[in-house]
């Protein structure tokens, strides 16, 4: 037994809502246990709690017992702390005692496996300037250097290039270490998990529940769906039969009551036989009520989100959305005219032409400048007046005002009608009334992503510039978002490593290399 959780209940301090209830679980050697579920269902909070209680103390309290058995836990956070982001790469590794015990050859092997340069561990580059994938790789390298007994990984596949993603899938599958992780990547889950922990919020997000099964993801989805269908069929059959029995009971009851009233008027001392008959009728009623107590319930599951863009958004086929040429792309540049070159040279001879309602996805290795390029594209398109562009960055905090509530962030006129409309929209994205009044800083990554999507749909944008748009959406919300973007009538220019997104949404995929963009 590596790690044991006993009767863990986690309650939000602000609205006293239970986000995890009576959760018990044992992580055994060889387990690759994935936590899945909708955004805001407590998955990341539970993972942080297991690692260090202090990480969640500001916003939740818990009861129950966590038995770590003196094992060394390796924790990959979904986001680096502000202090870590302000530091340098070499400083990050210098704080890991085991780093100095490794030989150059061992460091080189680890760097090669993660797709990093041999000199990466000694770079004086600021962590804030790394790509999202490089930050994940850096953390994974630090975790592996510390030689943990157990891995706790929060969205480990986020922002990784396809080569590293395949390495991570193989590493988790073949590693002797038990792994407990959170993921929304359906392909990644399918290829790595042998234990499924499904966290849910049912009854309009007022009741937390969980399901734990030792099986692969595809089998779980298949068996869960079949089980829900059987349960619903049985429940509806029982209700139909009950209604027939109740209808028969009501007719008998009415008939006996009528006969009883007639005899009582004609012979006040008669009707003994009818009294016995009425007693039998009431006994029948009690039996039917008893049957209802044990009836099969119609399955109560979380509903998927509802979101849509206006059907009026249509981009003409011949319209030039973008005709971009960049001689050289440098790390850290903003695209502002006259801006001095910053950082190392990432790529050169870049040309991208986007026309009409194309849906473009840019792929490439981590650190090649995909996010920098998308930022350049965003600056150019956001300044245009002939289109209405919106930008969803990889780091949501670039656009979100964290101290505001979701309602305040979306409000413009501050009248009652607008407030009511915004609350309706947030409800369709599965925000509770309490969550609508939480500060954005308290929301999960998926809830923040929903907020940005909602803002884009309300503003009627016809060009979307999206950096990893599906990275924080659950297996329940992900298909909705992909379908939404697939049917979007405008143009999309995006960066993504989501294999489902590329297959279902994108009309053209381009690979960014040091020599420019090429068809993928």
Coordinates of C-alpha atoms in Angstrom, one line a residue:
X1 CA 0.0 0.0 0.0
X2 CA 1.6 3.2 -1.2
X3 CA -0.9 5.9 -0.3
X4 CA -4.3 5.8 1.5
X5 CA -7.1 8.3 1.8
X6 CA -9.8 7.6 4.4
X7 CA -13.2 9.4 4.3
X8 CA -11.9 12.7 2.8
X9 CA -14.6 15.4 2.6
X10 CA -13.5 18.8 1.2
X11 CA -15.7 21.8 1.8
X12 CA -15.4 25.2 0.2
X13 CA -14.9 27.9 2.9
X14 CA -16.8 30.6 1.1
X15 CA -20.1 28.9 0.2
X16 CA -19.8 25.8 2.4
X17 CA -20.4 23.6 -0.6
X18 CA -18.9 20.0 -0.4
X19 CA -16.8 19.5 -3.5
X20 CA -15.5 16.1 -2.4
X21 CA -17.5 13.8 0.0
X22 CA -16.4 10.7 1.9
X23 CA -13.7 9.8 -0.5
X24 CA -11.6 6.7 0.3
X25 CA -9.0 5.3 -2.0
X26 CA -5.8 3.2 -1.9
X27 CA -3.0 3.7 -4.5
X28 CA -1.2 0.5 -5.0
X29 CA 2.1 -0.3 -6.8
X30 CA 1.5 -0.4 -10.5
X31 CA -1.6 1.8 -10.3
X32 CA -2.0 4.5 -13.0
X33 CA -5.0 6.2 -11.6
X34 CA -6.6 9.1 -13.4
X35 CA -9.1 11.6 -11.9
X36 CA -11.6 12.7 -14.5
X37 CA -14.7 14.9 -14.2
X38 CA -16.1 18.3 -15.0
X39 CA -14.3 21.6 -14.3
X40 CA -14.5 22.7 -10.7
X41 CA -15.3 19.3 -9.3
X42 CA -12.3 19.2 -6.9
X43 CA -9.8 17.1 -8.8
X44 CA -6.9 19.5 -8.6
X45 CA -7.8 20.5 -5.1
X46 CA -7.7 16.9 -3.9
X47 CA -4.3 16.4 -5.6
X48 CA -2.9 19.5 -3.9
X49 CA -4.3 18.3 -0.5
X50 CA -2.6 15.0 -0.9
X51 CA 0.7 16.6 -1.6
X52 CA 0.6 19.5 1.0
X53 CA -2.4 20.7 2.9
X54 CA -1.1 24.2 3.0
X55 CA -1.7 24.6 -0.7
X56 CA -5.5 24.5 -0.2
X57 CA -5.9 26.0 3.2
X58 CA -6.9 29.5 1.9
X59 CA -10.1 28.3 0.2
X60 CA -11.2 24.9 1.5
X61 CA -11.2 22.8 4.7
X62 CA -11.2 19.1 5.0
X63 CA -11.9 16.1 7.2
X64 CA -10.6 12.6 7.0
X65 CA -7.2 11.0 7.0
X66 CA -4.3 11.0 4.5
X67 CA -1.8 8.2 5.1
X68 CA 1.4 8.8 3.1
X69 CA 3.5 6.1 4.7
X70 CA 6.6 8.2 4.6
X71 CA 6.8 8.0 0.8
X72 CA 8.3 10.8 -1.2
X73 CA 5.7 12.5 -3.4
X74 CA 6.6 14.1 -6.7
X75 CA 4.0 16.8 -7.5
X76 CA 3.5 18.5 -10.9
X77 CA 1.4 21.6 -10.4
X78 CA -1.0 22.8 -13.1
X79 CA 0.6 26.2 -12.8
X80 CA 3.9 27.4 -11.5
X81 CA 3.8 29.8 -8.6
X82 CA 4.4 33.5 -9.3
X83 CA 7.7 33.2 -7.3
X84 CA 8.8 30.3 -9.5
X85 CA 7.9 32.2 -12.7
X86 CA 10.1 35.1 -11.7
X87 CA 13.1 32.8 -11.2
X88 CA 15.6 31.4 -13.7
X89 CA 15.9 27.9 -15.0
X90 CA 19.2 27.1 -13.4
X91 CA 18.0 28.4 -10.0
X92 CA 15.0 26.0 -10.3
X93 CA 17.3 23.0 -10.5
X94 CA 19.8 24.3 -7.9
X95 CA 17.1 24.1 -5.3
X96 CA 16.8 20.3 -5.9
X97 CA 19.5 18.6 -3.7
X98 CA 19.6 15.5 -5.9
X99 CA 20.5 17.6 -8.9
X100 CA 24.1 17.9 -7.7
X101 CA 24.4 14.1 -7.4
X102 CA 23.7 13.5 -11.1
X103 CA 26.5 13.0 -13.6
X104 CA 26.6 15.0 -16.8
X105 CA 25.7 11.8 -18.6
X106 CA 22.7 11.2 -16.5
X107 CA 21.5 14.8 -17.0
X108 CA 22.1 14.5 -20.7
X109 CA 20.0 11.3 -20.8
X110 CA 17.1 12.9 -19.0
X111 CA 17.3 16.0 -21.2
X112 CA 17.2 13.9 -24.3
X113 CA 14.2 11.9 -23.1
X114 CA 12.3 15.1 -22.4
X115 CA 13.3 16.8 -25.7
X116 CA 15.5 19.4 -23.9
X117 CA 18.9 20.6 -24.8
X118 CA 21.9 19.3 -22.9
X119 CA 22.5 22.8 -21.5
X120 CA 18.9 23.3 -20.4
X121 CA 19.6 22.6 -16.7
X122 CA 22.2 25.4 -16.6
X123 CA 20.4 28.1 -18.6
X124 CA 20.0 31.5 -17.0
X125 CA 16.8 32.1 -19.0
X126 CA 13.8 33.4 -17.0
X127 CA 11.2 30.8 -16.4
X128 CA 8.5 33.2 -17.4
X129 CA 9.9 33.3 -21.0
X130 CA 9.6 29.5 -21.4
X131 CA 6.9 28.1 -23.5
X132 CA 4.0 26.2 -21.7
X133 CA 5.5 22.9 -22.8
X134 CA 9.0 23.8 -21.7
X135 CA 7.6 24.7 -18.2
X136 CA 6.0 21.3 -18.0
X137 CA 9.2 19.5 -19.1
X138 CA 11.2 21.5 -16.6
X139 CA 8.9 20.5 -13.7
X140 CA 8.9 16.8 -14.9
X141 CA 12.7 16.9 -15.0
X142 CA 12.8 18.4 -11.4
X143 CA 10.4 15.7 -10.2
X144 CA 12.4 12.8 -11.7
X145 CA 15.7 14.2 -10.3
X146 CA 14.2 14.1 -6.8
X147 CA 13.6 10.3 -7.2
X148 CA 10.0 10.2 -5.8
X149 CA 8.1 7.0 -4.8
X150 CA 4.8 8.3 -6.0
X151 CA 3.9 10.7 -8.8
X152 CA 1.0 13.2 -8.4
X153 CA 0.5 15.0 -11.8
X154 CA -2.0 17.8 -12.5
X155 CA -2.7 17.9 -16.2
X156 CA 0.8 16.6 -17.2
X157 CA 0.0 16.5 -20.9
X158 CA -0.9 20.2 -21.1
X159 CA 1.1 22.2 -23.7
X160 CA 3.5 19.3 -24.5
X161 CA 4.5 18.8 -28.1
X162 CA 3.4 15.5 -29.8
X163 CA 6.9 13.9 -29.4
X164 CA 7.1 14.6 -25.7
X165 CA 3.4 13.6 -25.2
X166 CA 4.2 10.2 -26.7
X167 CA 7.2 9.9 -24.4
X168 CA 5.1 10.8 -21.4
X169 CA 2.4 8.3 -22.4
X170 CA 5.1 5.6 -22.6
X171 CA 6.8 6.7 -19.4
X172 CA 3.6 6.5 -17.3
X173 CA 2.6 3.2 -18.8
X174 CA 6.0 1.5 -18.3
X175 CA 7.0 3.2 -15.0
X176 CA 7.2 1.1 -11.8
X177 CA 6.1 4.2 -9.9
X178 CA 2.4 4.5 -9.0
X179 CA 0.8 7.5 -10.5
X180 CA -2.3 9.6 -9.5
X181 CA -3.0 12.2 -12.1
X182 CA -5.6 14.6 -13.4
X183 CA -6.2 14.8 -17.2
X184 CA -8.8 16.0 -19.7
X185 CA -6.9 14.6 -22.7
X186 CA -9.1 11.6 -23.8
X187 CA -6.3 10.0 -26.0
X188 CA -3.8 10.4 -23.2
X189 CA -6.1 8.8 -20.6
X190 CA -7.0 6.0 -23.0
X191 CA -3.3 5.1 -23.5
X192 CA -2.2 5.4 -19.8
X193 CA -4.8 4.8 -17.2
X194 CA -5.7 1.5 -15.5
X195 CA -7.8 3.0 -12.7
X196 CA -10.5 5.5 -13.3
X197 CA -11.7 7.9 -10.6
X198 CA -14.7 9.8 -11.8
X199 CA -15.5 12.9 -9.7
X200 CA -19.0 14.3 -10.2
X201 CA -21.3 17.1 -8.9
X202 CA -25.0 16.0 -9.3
X203 CA -28.4 17.4 -8.3
X204 CA -27.5 20.8 -9.9
X205 CA -24.0 20.7 -8.4
X206 CA -25.3 20.4 -4.8
X207 CA -24.1 16.8 -4.2
X208 CA -20.6 15.4 -4.7
X209 CA -20.1 11.8 -5.6
X210 CA -17.4 9.7 -7.1
X211 CA -16.9 6.4 -8.8
X212 CA -13.7 4.3 -8.6
X213 CA -13.1 1.4 -10.9
X214 CA -10.0 -0.6 -11.8
X215 CA -10.2 -0.7 -15.6
X216 CA -9.1 1.2 -18.7
X217 CA -10.9 4.4 -19.9
X218 CA -12.6 2.9 -23.0
X219 CA -14.0 0.0 -21.0
X220 CA -15.2 2.4 -18.2
X221 CA -16.9 4.7 -20.7
X222 CA -18.6 1.8 -22.4
X223 CA -19.7 0.1 -19.2
X224 CA -20.9 3.3 -17.7
X225 CA -23.0 4.2 -20.7
X226 CA -24.5 0.8 -20.9
X227 CA -25.2 0.8 -17.2
X228 CA -26.9 4.2 -17.3
X229 CA -29.0 3.1 -20.3
X230 CA -30.1 -0.1 -18.5
X231 CA -30.8 1.8 -15.3
X232 CA -32.9 4.4 -17.1
X233 CA -34.8 1.7 -19.1
X234 CA -35.6 -0.2 -15.9
X235 CA -36.5 3.0 -14.0
X236 CA -38.9 4.1 -16.7
X237 CA -40.4 0.6 -17.0
X238 CA -41.0 0.5 -13.2
X239 CA -42.7 3.9 -13.4
X240 CA -44.9 2.9 -16.2
X241 CA -46.0 -0.2 -14.4
X242 CA -46.5 1.7 -11.2
X243 CA -48.7 4.3 -13.0
X244 CA -50.9 1.4 -14.4
X245 CA -51.2 -0.1 -10.9
X246 CA -52.0 3.3 -9.4
X247 CA -54.7 3.9 -12.1
X248 CA -56.3 0.6 -11.3
X249 CA -56.0 1.3 -7.5
X250 CA -57.7 4.7 -7.9
X251 CA -60.6 3.2 -9.9
X252 CA -61.2 0.5 -7.3
X253 CA -60.9 3.1 -4.5
X254 CA -63.4 5.4 -6.2
X255 CA -65.9 2.6 -6.8
X256 CA -65.7 1.3 -3.2
X257 CA -66.1 4.9 -1.8
X258 CA -69.1 5.5 -4.1
X259 CA -70.8 2.2 -2.9
X260 CA -70.0 3.0 0.7
X261 CA -71.6 6.4 0.5
X262 CA -74.7 5.0 -1.1
X263 CA -75.2 2.3 1.5
X264 CA -74.5 4.8 4.4
X265 CA -77.3 7.0 3.2
X266 CA -79.8 4.2 2.8
X267 CA -78.7 2.1 5.9
X268 CA -76.5 3.9 8.4
X269 CA -75.9 0.6 10.2
X270 CA -75.0 -1.4 7.2
X271 CA -71.9 -1.7 4.9
X272 CA -69.8 -4.0 7.1
X273 CA -68.6 -5.9 4.0
X274 CA -67.7 -2.7 2.2
X275 CA -65.7 -1.5 5.2
X276 CA -63.6 -4.7 4.9
X277 CA -63.2 -4.1 1.2
X278 CA -62.0 -0.5 1.8
X279 CA -59.5 -1.9 4.3
X280 CA -58.1 -4.1 1.6
X281 CA -58.0 -1.2 -0.9
X282 CA -56.0 0.9 1.6
X283 CA -53.6 -2.0 2.2
X284 CA -53.1 -2.1 -1.6
X285 CA -52.3 1.6 -1.5
X286 CA -49.7 1.1 1.2
X287 CA -48.1 -1.7 -0.7
X288 CA -47.8 0.5 -3.8
X289 CA -46.2 3.3 -1.8
X290 CA -43.7 0.8 -0.3
X291 CA -42.8 -0.4 -3.8
X292 CA -42.0 3.2 -4.7
X293 CA -39.4 3.5 -1.8
X294 CA -37.4 0.7 -3.5
X295 CA -37.8 1.7 -7.1
X296 CA -34.9 2.2 -9.5
X297 CA -33.9 5.8 -9.8
X298 CA -33.5 7.5 -13.2
X299 CA -29.7 8.1 -13.5
X300 CA -28.6 11.5 -12.2
X301 CA -25.6 12.6 -14.2
X302 CA -23.8 15.9 -14.9
X303 CA -25.2 17.6 -17.9
X304 CA -22.7 18.8 -20.5
X305 CA -22.3 22.6 -21.0
X306 CA -24.3 24.5 -23.6
X307 CA -22.5 27.1 -25.7
X308 CA -22.9 28.5 -29.1
X309 CA -21.8 31.3 -31.4
X310 CA -24.3 33.3 -33.4
X311 CA -25.4 31.7 -36.7
X312 CA -25.1 35.1 -38.3
X313 CA -21.3 34.9 -38.2
X314 CA -20.2 34.2 -41.7
X315 CA -16.8 34.9 -43.2
X316 CA -16.7 35.2 -47.1
X317 CA -14.5 32.6 -48.8
X318 CA -12.4 35.1 -50.6
X319 CA -11.7 37.5 -47.7
X320 CA -8.0 37.7 -46.7
X321 CA -7.8 37.3 -42.9
X322 CA -4.1 37.2 -42.7
X323 CA -1.1 37.6 -45.0
X324 CA 1.9 37.5 -42.6
X325 CA 5.6 37.5 -43.4
X326 CA 8.2 37.5 -40.7
X327 CA 11.9 37.3 -41.6
X328 CA 12.9 36.2 -38.1
X329 CA 11.0 35.4 -34.9
X330 CA 12.7 36.0 -31.5
X331 CA 11.8 34.8 -28.0
X332 CA 10.0 37.4 -26.0
X333 CA 9.2 39.9 -28.7
X334 CA 5.8 41.5 -28.8
X335 CA 5.4 42.3 -32.5
X336 CA 5.3 46.1 -31.8
X337 CA 7.0 48.0 -34.7
X338 CA 10.4 49.2 -33.6
X339 CA 10.5 46.7 -30.7
X340 CA 14.2 45.6 -30.3
X341 CA 14.9 41.9 -30.8
X342 CA 14.7 40.0 -27.5
X343 CA 16.0 36.6 -26.6
X344 CA 17.2 33.9 -28.9
X345 CA 16.1 33.4 -32.5
X346 CA 13.3 30.9 -32.8
X347 CA 12.4 30.7 -36.4
X348 CA 12.9 32.5 -39.7
X349 CA 11.2 32.9 -43.1
X350 CA 7.7 32.6 -41.7
X351 CA 4.8 33.1 -44.1
X352 CA 1.1 32.4 -43.3
X353 CA -1.8 33.3 -45.4
X354 CA -5.3 32.7 -44.1
X355 CA -8.4 33.2 -46.2
X356 CA -12.1 33.0 -45.5
X357 CA -13.5 30.7 -42.8
X358 CA -10.3 28.6 -42.6
X359 CA -9.5 26.8 -39.4
X360 CA -5.7 26.7 -39.0
X361 CA -3.8 24.8 -36.4
X362 CA -0.1 25.5 -35.8
X363 CA 1.9 22.6 -34.3
X364 CA 5.6 22.1 -33.5
X365 CA 8.1 21.2 -30.9
X366 CA 8.1 23.0 -27.5
X367 CA 10.2 26.2 -27.7
X368 CA 9.9 26.7 -31.4
X369 CA 7.9 29.9 -30.9
X370 CA 4.3 28.9 -31.5
X371 CA 2.9 31.0 -28.7
X372 CA 5.2 33.9 -29.7
X373 CA 4.0 33.7 -33.3
X374 CA 0.3 33.5 -32.2
X375 CA 0.8 36.6 -30.1
X376 CA 2.2 38.4 -33.1
X377 CA -0.8 37.3 -35.2
X378 CA -3.1 38.5 -32.4
X379 CA -1.6 42.0 -32.2
X380 CA -2.0 42.4 -35.9
X381 CA -5.6 41.1 -36.1
X382 CA -6.9 42.8 -33.0
X383 CA -5.9 46.1 -34.5
X384 CA -8.0 45.5 -37.6
X385 CA -11.4 47.2 -38.1
X386 CA -12.7 45.1 -41.0
X387 CA -12.8 42.0 -38.8
X388 CA -13.8 41.4 -35.1
X389 CA -11.0 39.3 -33.7
X390 CA -10.7 37.8 -30.2
X391 CA -7.6 36.3 -28.6
X392 CA -7.5 33.4 -26.0
X393 CA -3.9 33.2 -24.7
X394 CA -2.3 30.2 -23.2
X395 CA -2.0 32.1 -19.9
X396 CA -5.6 33.1 -19.2
X397 CA -4.5 35.7 -16.6
X398 CA -3.3 37.9 -19.5
X399 CA -7.0 38.8 -20.1
X400 CA -8.8 37.9 -16.9
X401 CA -9.2 40.3 -14.1
X402 CA -8.7 37.9 -11.2
X403 CA -10.2 40.0 -8.4
X404 CA -13.5 40.3 -10.3
X405 CA -16.3 37.8 -10.3
X406 CA -17.4 36.1 -13.5
X407 CA -20.5 38.3 -13.7
X408 CA -18.4 41.5 -13.2
X409 CA -15.9 40.4 -15.8
X410 CA -18.7 40.0 -18.4
X411 CA -20.7 43.1 -17.5
X412 CA -20.6 46.2 -19.6
X413 CA -23.8 48.3 -18.9
X414 CA -24.4 47.0 -15.3
X415 CA -28.2 47.1 -15.7
X416 CA -30.6 44.4 -14.3
X417 CA -31.4 42.9 -17.8
X418 CA -27.8 42.4 -18.6
X419 CA -27.1 40.9 -15.2
X420 CA -29.9 38.4 -15.6
X421 CA -28.7 37.5 -19.1
X422 CA -25.1 36.9 -18.0
X423 CA -26.3 34.7 -15.1
X424 CA -28.3 32.6 -17.6
X425 CA -25.3 32.3 -19.9
X426 CA -23.0 31.3 -16.9
X427 CA -25.6 28.8 -15.9
X428 CA -25.6 27.2 -19.3
X429 CA -21.8 26.8 -18.8
X430 CA -22.6 25.0 -15.5
X431 CA -21.6 27.7 -13.1
X432 CA -23.5 27.6 -9.8
X433 CA -25.0 30.7 -8.3
X434 CA -22.2 30.7 -5.7
X435 CA -19.5 30.3 -8.3
X436 CA -20.8 33.3 -10.2
X437 CA -20.0 35.4 -7.2
X438 CA -16.5 33.9 -6.5
X439 CA -13.5 35.9 -7.6
X440 CA -12.0 34.6 -10.8
X441 CA -8.8 33.7 -9.0
X442 CA -10.7 31.0 -7.1
X443 CA -11.9 29.2 -10.3
X444 CA -10.3 26.2 -11.9
X445 CA -8.5 26.3 -15.2
X446 CA -11.5 24.9 -17.0
X447 CA -13.9 27.4 -15.5
X448 CA -11.6 30.2 -16.5
X449 CA -11.5 28.8 -20.1
X450 CA -15.3 28.6 -20.1
X451 CA -15.4 32.3 -19.1
X452 CA -13.2 33.3 -22.1
X453 CA -15.3 31.2 -24.5
X454 CA -18.5 32.8 -23.1
X455 CA -17.0 36.3 -23.6
X456 CA -16.1 35.5 -27.2
X457 CA -19.6 34.2 -28.0
X458 CA -21.3 37.2 -26.4
X459 CA -19.1 39.7 -28.4
X460 CA -19.9 38.1 -31.8
X461 CA -16.3 37.7 -32.9
X462 CA -15.7 36.4 -36.4
X463 CA -12.0 35.6 -36.1
X464 CA -10.7 33.5 -33.1
X465 CA -7.0 33.3 -32.2
X466 CA -6.7 30.4 -29.7
X467 CA -3.7 29.1 -27.9
X468 CA -4.4 25.6 -26.7
X469 CA -8.2 26.2 -26.6
X470 CA -9.2 22.7 -25.3
X471 CA -6.4 22.1 -22.8
X472 CA -8.6 22.5 -19.6
X473 CA -11.9 21.1 -20.8
X474 CA -13.1 17.8 -19.3
X475 CA -14.0 14.7 -21.5
X476 CA -17.7 15.9 -21.0
X477 CA -17.1 19.5 -22.1
X478 CA -14.4 18.8 -24.6
X479 CA -16.6 17.4 -27.3
X480 CA -19.1 20.3 -26.9
X481 CA -16.2 22.8 -27.4
X482 CA -14.8 21.0 -30.4
X483 CA -18.3 20.8 -32.0
X484 CA -18.8 24.5 -31.3
X485 CA -15.5 25.4 -33.0
X486 CA -16.1 23.0 -35.9
X487 CA -19.4 24.8 -36.7
X488 CA -18.1 28.3 -36.1
X489 CA -18.8 30.4 -39.2
X490 CA -15.7 32.6 -38.9
X491 CA -11.9 31.9 -39.1
X492 CA -9.8 30.2 -36.5
X493 CA -6.0 30.5 -36.1
X494 CA -4.8 28.3 -33.3
X495 CA -2.0 26.4 -31.6
X496 CA -2.8 23.0 -30.2
X497 CA -1.5 19.6 -29.4
X498 CA -4.9 18.1 -28.8
X499 CA -5.2 15.3 -31.3
X500 CA -9.0 15.2 -31.2
X501 CA -9.2 18.9 -31.8
X502 CA -6.9 18.7 -34.8
X503 CA -8.8 15.8 -36.4
X504 CA -12.3 17.2 -35.8
X505 CA -12.0 21.0 -36.1
X506 CA -9.0 22.0 -38.2
X507 CA -9.0 22.4 -42.0
X508 CA -5.3 22.9 -42.3
X509 CA -2.3 22.1 -40.0
X510 CA 1.0 23.9 -40.2
X511 CA 4.2 22.9 -38.5
X512 CA 6.5 25.6 -37.2
X513 CA 10.2 24.8 -37.4
X514 CA 13.4 26.9 -37.3
X515 CA 13.1 27.3 -41.0
X516 CA 9.5 28.5 -41.0
X517 CA 6.0 27.1 -41.4
X518 CA 5.5 24.0 -43.5
X519 CA 2.4 21.7 -44.1
X520 CA 2.1 19.0 -41.4

